[in-house]
Coordinates of C-alpha atoms in Angstrom, one line a residue:
X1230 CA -16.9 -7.6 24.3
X1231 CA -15.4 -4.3 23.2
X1232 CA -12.9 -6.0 21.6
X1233 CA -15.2 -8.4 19.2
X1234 CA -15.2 -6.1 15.9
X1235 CA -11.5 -6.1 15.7
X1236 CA -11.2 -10.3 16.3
X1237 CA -14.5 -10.2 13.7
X1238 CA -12.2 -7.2 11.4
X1239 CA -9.5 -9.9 11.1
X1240 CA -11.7 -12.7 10.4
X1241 CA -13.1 -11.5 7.5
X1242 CA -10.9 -10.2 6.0
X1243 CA -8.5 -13.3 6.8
X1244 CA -11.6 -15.3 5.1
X1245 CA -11.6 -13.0 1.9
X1246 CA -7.8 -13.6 1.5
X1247 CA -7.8 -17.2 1.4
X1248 CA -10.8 -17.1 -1.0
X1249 CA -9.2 -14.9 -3.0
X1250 CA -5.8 -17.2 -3.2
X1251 CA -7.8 -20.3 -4.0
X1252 CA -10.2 -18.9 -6.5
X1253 CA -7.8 -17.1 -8.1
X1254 CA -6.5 -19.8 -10.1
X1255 CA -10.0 -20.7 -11.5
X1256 CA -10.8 -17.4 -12.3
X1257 CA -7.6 -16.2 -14.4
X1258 CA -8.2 -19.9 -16.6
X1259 CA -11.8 -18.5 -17.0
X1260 CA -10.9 -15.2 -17.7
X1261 CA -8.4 -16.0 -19.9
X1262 CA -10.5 -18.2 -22.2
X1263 CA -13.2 -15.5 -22.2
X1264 CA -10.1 -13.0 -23.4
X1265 CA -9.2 -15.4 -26.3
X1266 CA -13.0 -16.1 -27.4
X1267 CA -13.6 -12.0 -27.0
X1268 CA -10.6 -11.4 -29.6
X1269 CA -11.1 -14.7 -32.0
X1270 CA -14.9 -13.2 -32.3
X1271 CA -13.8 -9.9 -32.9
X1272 CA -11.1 -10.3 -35.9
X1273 CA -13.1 -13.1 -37.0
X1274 CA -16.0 -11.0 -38.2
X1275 CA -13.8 -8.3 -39.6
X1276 CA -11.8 -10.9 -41.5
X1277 CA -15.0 -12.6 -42.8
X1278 CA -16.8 -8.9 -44.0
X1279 CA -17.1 -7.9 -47.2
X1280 CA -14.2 -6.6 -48.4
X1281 CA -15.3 -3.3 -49.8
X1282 CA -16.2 -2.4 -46.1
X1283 CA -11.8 -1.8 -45.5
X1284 CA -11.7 0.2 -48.3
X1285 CA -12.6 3.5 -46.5
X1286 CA -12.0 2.5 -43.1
X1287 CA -8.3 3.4 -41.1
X1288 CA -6.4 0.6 -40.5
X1289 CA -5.1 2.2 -37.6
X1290 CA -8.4 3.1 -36.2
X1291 CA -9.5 -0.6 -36.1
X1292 CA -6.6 -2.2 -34.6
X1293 CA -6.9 0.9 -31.4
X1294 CA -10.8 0.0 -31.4
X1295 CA -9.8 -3.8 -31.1
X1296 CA -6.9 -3.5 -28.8
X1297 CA -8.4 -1.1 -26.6
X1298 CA -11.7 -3.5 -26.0
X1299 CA -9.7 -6.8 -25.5
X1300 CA -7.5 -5.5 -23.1
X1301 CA -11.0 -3.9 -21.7
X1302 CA -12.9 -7.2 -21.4
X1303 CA -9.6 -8.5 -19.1
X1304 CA -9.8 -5.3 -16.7
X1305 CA -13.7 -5.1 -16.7
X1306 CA -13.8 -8.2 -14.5
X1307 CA -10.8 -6.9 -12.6
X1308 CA -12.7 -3.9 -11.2
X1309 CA -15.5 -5.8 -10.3
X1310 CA -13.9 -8.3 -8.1
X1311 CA -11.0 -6.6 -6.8
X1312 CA -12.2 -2.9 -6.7
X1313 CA -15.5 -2.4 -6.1
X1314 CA -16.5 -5.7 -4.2
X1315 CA -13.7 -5.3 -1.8
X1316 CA -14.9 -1.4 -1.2
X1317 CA -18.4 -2.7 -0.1
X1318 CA -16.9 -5.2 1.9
X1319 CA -14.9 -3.1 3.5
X1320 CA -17.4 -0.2 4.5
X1321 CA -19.6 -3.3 5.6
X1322 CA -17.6 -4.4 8.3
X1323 CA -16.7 -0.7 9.7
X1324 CA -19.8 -0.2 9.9
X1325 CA -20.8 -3.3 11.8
X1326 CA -17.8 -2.9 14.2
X1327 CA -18.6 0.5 15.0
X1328 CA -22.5 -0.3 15.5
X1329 CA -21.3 -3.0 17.7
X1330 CA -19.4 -0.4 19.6
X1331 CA -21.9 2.3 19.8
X1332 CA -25.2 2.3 17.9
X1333 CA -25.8 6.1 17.4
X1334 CA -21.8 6.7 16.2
X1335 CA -22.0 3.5 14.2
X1336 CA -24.9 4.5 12.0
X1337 CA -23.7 8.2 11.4
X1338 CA -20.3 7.1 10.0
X1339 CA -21.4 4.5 8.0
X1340 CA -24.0 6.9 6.8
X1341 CA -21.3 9.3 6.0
X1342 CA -19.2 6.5 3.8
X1343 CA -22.6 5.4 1.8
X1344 CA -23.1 9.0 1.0
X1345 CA -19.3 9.5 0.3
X1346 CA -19.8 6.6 -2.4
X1347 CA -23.1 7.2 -4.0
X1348 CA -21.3 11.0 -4.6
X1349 CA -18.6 9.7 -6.0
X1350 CA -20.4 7.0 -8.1
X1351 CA -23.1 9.3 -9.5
X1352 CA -20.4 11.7 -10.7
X1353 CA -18.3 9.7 -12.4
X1354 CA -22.1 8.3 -13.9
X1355 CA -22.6 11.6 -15.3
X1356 CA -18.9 12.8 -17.0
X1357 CA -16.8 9.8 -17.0
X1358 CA -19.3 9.0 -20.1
X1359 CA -18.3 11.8 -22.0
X1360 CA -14.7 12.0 -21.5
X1361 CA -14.3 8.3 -22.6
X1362 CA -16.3 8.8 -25.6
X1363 CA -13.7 12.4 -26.2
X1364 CA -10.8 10.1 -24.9
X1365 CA -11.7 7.2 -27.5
X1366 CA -12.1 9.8 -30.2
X1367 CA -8.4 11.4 -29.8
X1368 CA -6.7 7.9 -29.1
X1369 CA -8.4 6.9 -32.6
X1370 CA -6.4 9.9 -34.8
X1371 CA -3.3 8.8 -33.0
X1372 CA -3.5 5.3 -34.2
X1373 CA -5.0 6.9 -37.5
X1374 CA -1.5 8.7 -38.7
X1375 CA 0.8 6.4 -36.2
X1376 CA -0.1 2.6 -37.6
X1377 CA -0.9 4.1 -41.5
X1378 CA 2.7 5.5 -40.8
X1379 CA 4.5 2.1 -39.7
X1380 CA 2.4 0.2 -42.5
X1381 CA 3.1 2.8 -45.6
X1382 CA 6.9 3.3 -44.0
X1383 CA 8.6 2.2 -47.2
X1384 CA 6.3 4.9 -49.9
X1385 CA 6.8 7.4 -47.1
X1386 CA 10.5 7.4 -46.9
X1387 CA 11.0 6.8 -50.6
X1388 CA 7.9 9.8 -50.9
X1389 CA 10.1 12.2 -48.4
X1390 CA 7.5 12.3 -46.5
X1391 CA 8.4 11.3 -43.0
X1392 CA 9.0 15.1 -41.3
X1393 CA 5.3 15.2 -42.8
X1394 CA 4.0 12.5 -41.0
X1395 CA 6.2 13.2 -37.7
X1396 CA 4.6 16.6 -37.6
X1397 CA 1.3 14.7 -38.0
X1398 CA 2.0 12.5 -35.0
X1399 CA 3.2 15.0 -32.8
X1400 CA -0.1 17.2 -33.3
X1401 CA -2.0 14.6 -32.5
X1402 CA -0.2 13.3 -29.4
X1403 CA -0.5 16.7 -28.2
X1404 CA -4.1 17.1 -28.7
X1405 CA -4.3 13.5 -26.7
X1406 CA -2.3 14.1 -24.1
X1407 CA -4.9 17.4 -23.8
X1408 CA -7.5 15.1 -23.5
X1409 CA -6.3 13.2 -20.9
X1410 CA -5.3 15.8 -18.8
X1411 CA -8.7 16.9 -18.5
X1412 CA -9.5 14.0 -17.8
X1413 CA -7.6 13.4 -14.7
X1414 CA -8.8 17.5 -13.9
X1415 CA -12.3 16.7 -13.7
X1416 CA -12.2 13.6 -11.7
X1417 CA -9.7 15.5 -9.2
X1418 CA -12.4 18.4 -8.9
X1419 CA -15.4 16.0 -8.7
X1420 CA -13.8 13.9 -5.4
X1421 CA -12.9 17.3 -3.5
X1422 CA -16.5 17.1 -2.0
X1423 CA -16.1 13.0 -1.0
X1424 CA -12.9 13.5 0.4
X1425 CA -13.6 16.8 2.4
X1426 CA -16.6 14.3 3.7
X1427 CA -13.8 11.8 4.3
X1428 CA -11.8 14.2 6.8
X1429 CA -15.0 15.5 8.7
X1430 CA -16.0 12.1 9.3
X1431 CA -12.5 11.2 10.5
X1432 CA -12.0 13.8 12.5
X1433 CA -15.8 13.8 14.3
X1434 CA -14.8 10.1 15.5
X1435 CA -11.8 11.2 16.6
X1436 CA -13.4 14.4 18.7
X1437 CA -16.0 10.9 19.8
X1438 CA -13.8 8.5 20.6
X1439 CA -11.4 11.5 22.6
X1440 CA -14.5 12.5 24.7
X1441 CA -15.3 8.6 25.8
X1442 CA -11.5 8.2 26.8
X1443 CA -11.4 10.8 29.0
X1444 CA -14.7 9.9 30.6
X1445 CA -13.2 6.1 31.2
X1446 CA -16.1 4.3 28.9
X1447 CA -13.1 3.1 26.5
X1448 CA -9.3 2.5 26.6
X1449 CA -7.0 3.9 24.8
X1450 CA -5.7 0.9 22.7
X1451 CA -9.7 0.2 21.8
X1452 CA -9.5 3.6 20.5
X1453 CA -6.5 3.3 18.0
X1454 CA -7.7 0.0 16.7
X1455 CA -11.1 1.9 15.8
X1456 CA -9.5 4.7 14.3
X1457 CA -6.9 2.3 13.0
X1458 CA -9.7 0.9 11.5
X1459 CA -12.0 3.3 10.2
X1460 CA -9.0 5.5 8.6
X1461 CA -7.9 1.8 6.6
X1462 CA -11.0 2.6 4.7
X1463 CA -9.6 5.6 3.5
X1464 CA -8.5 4.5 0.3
X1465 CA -10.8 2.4 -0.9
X1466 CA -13.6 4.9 -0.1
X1467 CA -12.3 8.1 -1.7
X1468 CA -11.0 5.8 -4.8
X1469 CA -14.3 4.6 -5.5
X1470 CA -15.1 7.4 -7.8
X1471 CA -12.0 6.3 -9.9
X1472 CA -12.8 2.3 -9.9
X1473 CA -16.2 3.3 -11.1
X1474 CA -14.6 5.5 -13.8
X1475 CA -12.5 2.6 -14.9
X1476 CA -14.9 0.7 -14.9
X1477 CA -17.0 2.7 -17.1
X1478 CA -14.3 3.3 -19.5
X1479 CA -13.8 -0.5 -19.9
X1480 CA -17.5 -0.6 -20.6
X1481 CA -17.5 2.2 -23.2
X1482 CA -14.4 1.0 -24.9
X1483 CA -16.1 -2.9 -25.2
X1484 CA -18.9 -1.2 -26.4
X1485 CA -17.1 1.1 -28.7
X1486 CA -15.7 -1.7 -30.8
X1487 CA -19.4 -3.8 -31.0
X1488 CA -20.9 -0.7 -32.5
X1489 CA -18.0 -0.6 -35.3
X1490 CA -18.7 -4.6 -35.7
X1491 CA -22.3 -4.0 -36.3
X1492 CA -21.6 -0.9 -38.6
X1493 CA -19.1 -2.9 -40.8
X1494 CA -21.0 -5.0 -42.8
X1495 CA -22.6 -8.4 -43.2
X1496 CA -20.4 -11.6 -45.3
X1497 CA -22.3 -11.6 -48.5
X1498 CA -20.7 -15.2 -49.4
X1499 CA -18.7 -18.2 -48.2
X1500 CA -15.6 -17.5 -47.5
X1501 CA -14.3 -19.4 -44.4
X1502 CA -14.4 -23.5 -45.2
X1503 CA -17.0 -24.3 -42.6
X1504 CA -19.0 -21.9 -44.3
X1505 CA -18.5 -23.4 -48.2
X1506 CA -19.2 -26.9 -46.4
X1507 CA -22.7 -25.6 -45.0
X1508 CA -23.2 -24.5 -48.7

């Protein structure tokens, strides 16, 4: 009976392969067509708007906004399916194969793995907000200078202007590459608590599992599968805090580029042919 959680391990997981092969196919037709609509919708209702609201608005700036929130839409889904739902699924059955093992060590170390995640989540909760809204900001004056540069590239060469505008795009680059080093910094400093956690927890059930082998309640091959086991969690635990950041980094970025929709402007008259048939 000792053996169950591993034969119950392979199952399930066995069970969410095959599901994942055969749905696959469904859900890349669905998520393509959601893909498509998301970026007809989007240039649609910029092409439609009144055209005074281009006049002061970058070029450059749109076109990141736009590109940044369709590719978004694609990897929001992503996370969900194959990140975060296969983390829960996987601290799940550890922590029902260790429970079925031993009651009292069960509950501790899945204890310890759904404290490990909320840490990681509600961190990521608090500043991955912030350095997506500085990240978007930055990206934005890159494809400010760089796209107004490859659009205006014949009055810029005959201007002598392009040392101008390479010194522009270097600055910038710099400043965003800045940005995203800090980035990376700050979720590195907020998982050295989770993954400290991680270790302890690894080692404790080590220290367990060594104490019951000596004393003849297990054997040692029970013991490597368990730790086998357990430690197989590894990444998907620790990485949480990062598929939650992605995740809300797709969310801000689909966000970003509804708020400049709403704040472009309405269509004052017809102009596609569906619209002068209504009138």
């Amino acid at each position: 009976m000792k053996y169950i959680f591993i034969y119950g391990f392979v199952l399930v997981f066995l069970l969410i392969w095959v599901f994942g092969w055969v749905s696959i196919y469904f859900y890349a037709r669905a998520q393509a067509q959601l893909r498509s609509s998301f970026e007809y919708s989007c240039y649609k209702k910029l092409l439609v708007a009144d055209p005074i609201n281009h006049t002061y608005r970058s070029t450059g700036k749109i076109i990141n906004k736009c590109t940044k929130a369709i590719n978004a839409v694609e990897i929001f889904f992503d996370n969900i399916l194959f990140d975060i739902l296969p983390t829960f699924v996987q601290i799940i059955v550890i922590g029902i194969a260790l429970i079925n093992f031993d009651v009292v060590l069960g509950l501790v170390i899945l204890l310890t793995l759904i404290v490990i995640v909320i840490l990681t989540t509600i961190s990521q909760f608090f500043v991955a907000p912030v350095l997506v809204d500085n990240e978007i900001r930055y990206s934005d004056k890159v494809s400010e200078v760089t796209v107004e540069a490859v659009a205006q590239i014949v009055l810029i060469r005959s201007g002598f202007a392009t040392n101008i505008f390479v010194s522009k795009i270097k600055k910038r680059l710099k400043e965003y590459s800045s940005v995203l080093a800090t980035i990376w910094m700050t979720y590195i400093s907020t998982q050295t608590i989770p993954r400290l956690m991680f270790i302890i927890s690894f080692v404790y059930l080590a220290f367990t599992l060594r104490g019951m082998y000596f004393d003849g309640m297990v054997d040692l091959p029970l013991v490597t599968g368990l730790l086998i086991t357990y430690f197989s969690t590894f990444l998907f635990v620790v990485n949480s805090g990062r598929k939650i950041q992605n995740l809300i980094t797709n969310y801000k970025q689909i966000q970003d580029v509804y708020v400049l929709i709403n704040e472009y402007g309405e269509q004052t008259f017809p102009v596609l042919d569906d619209n002068q048939n209504s009138n």
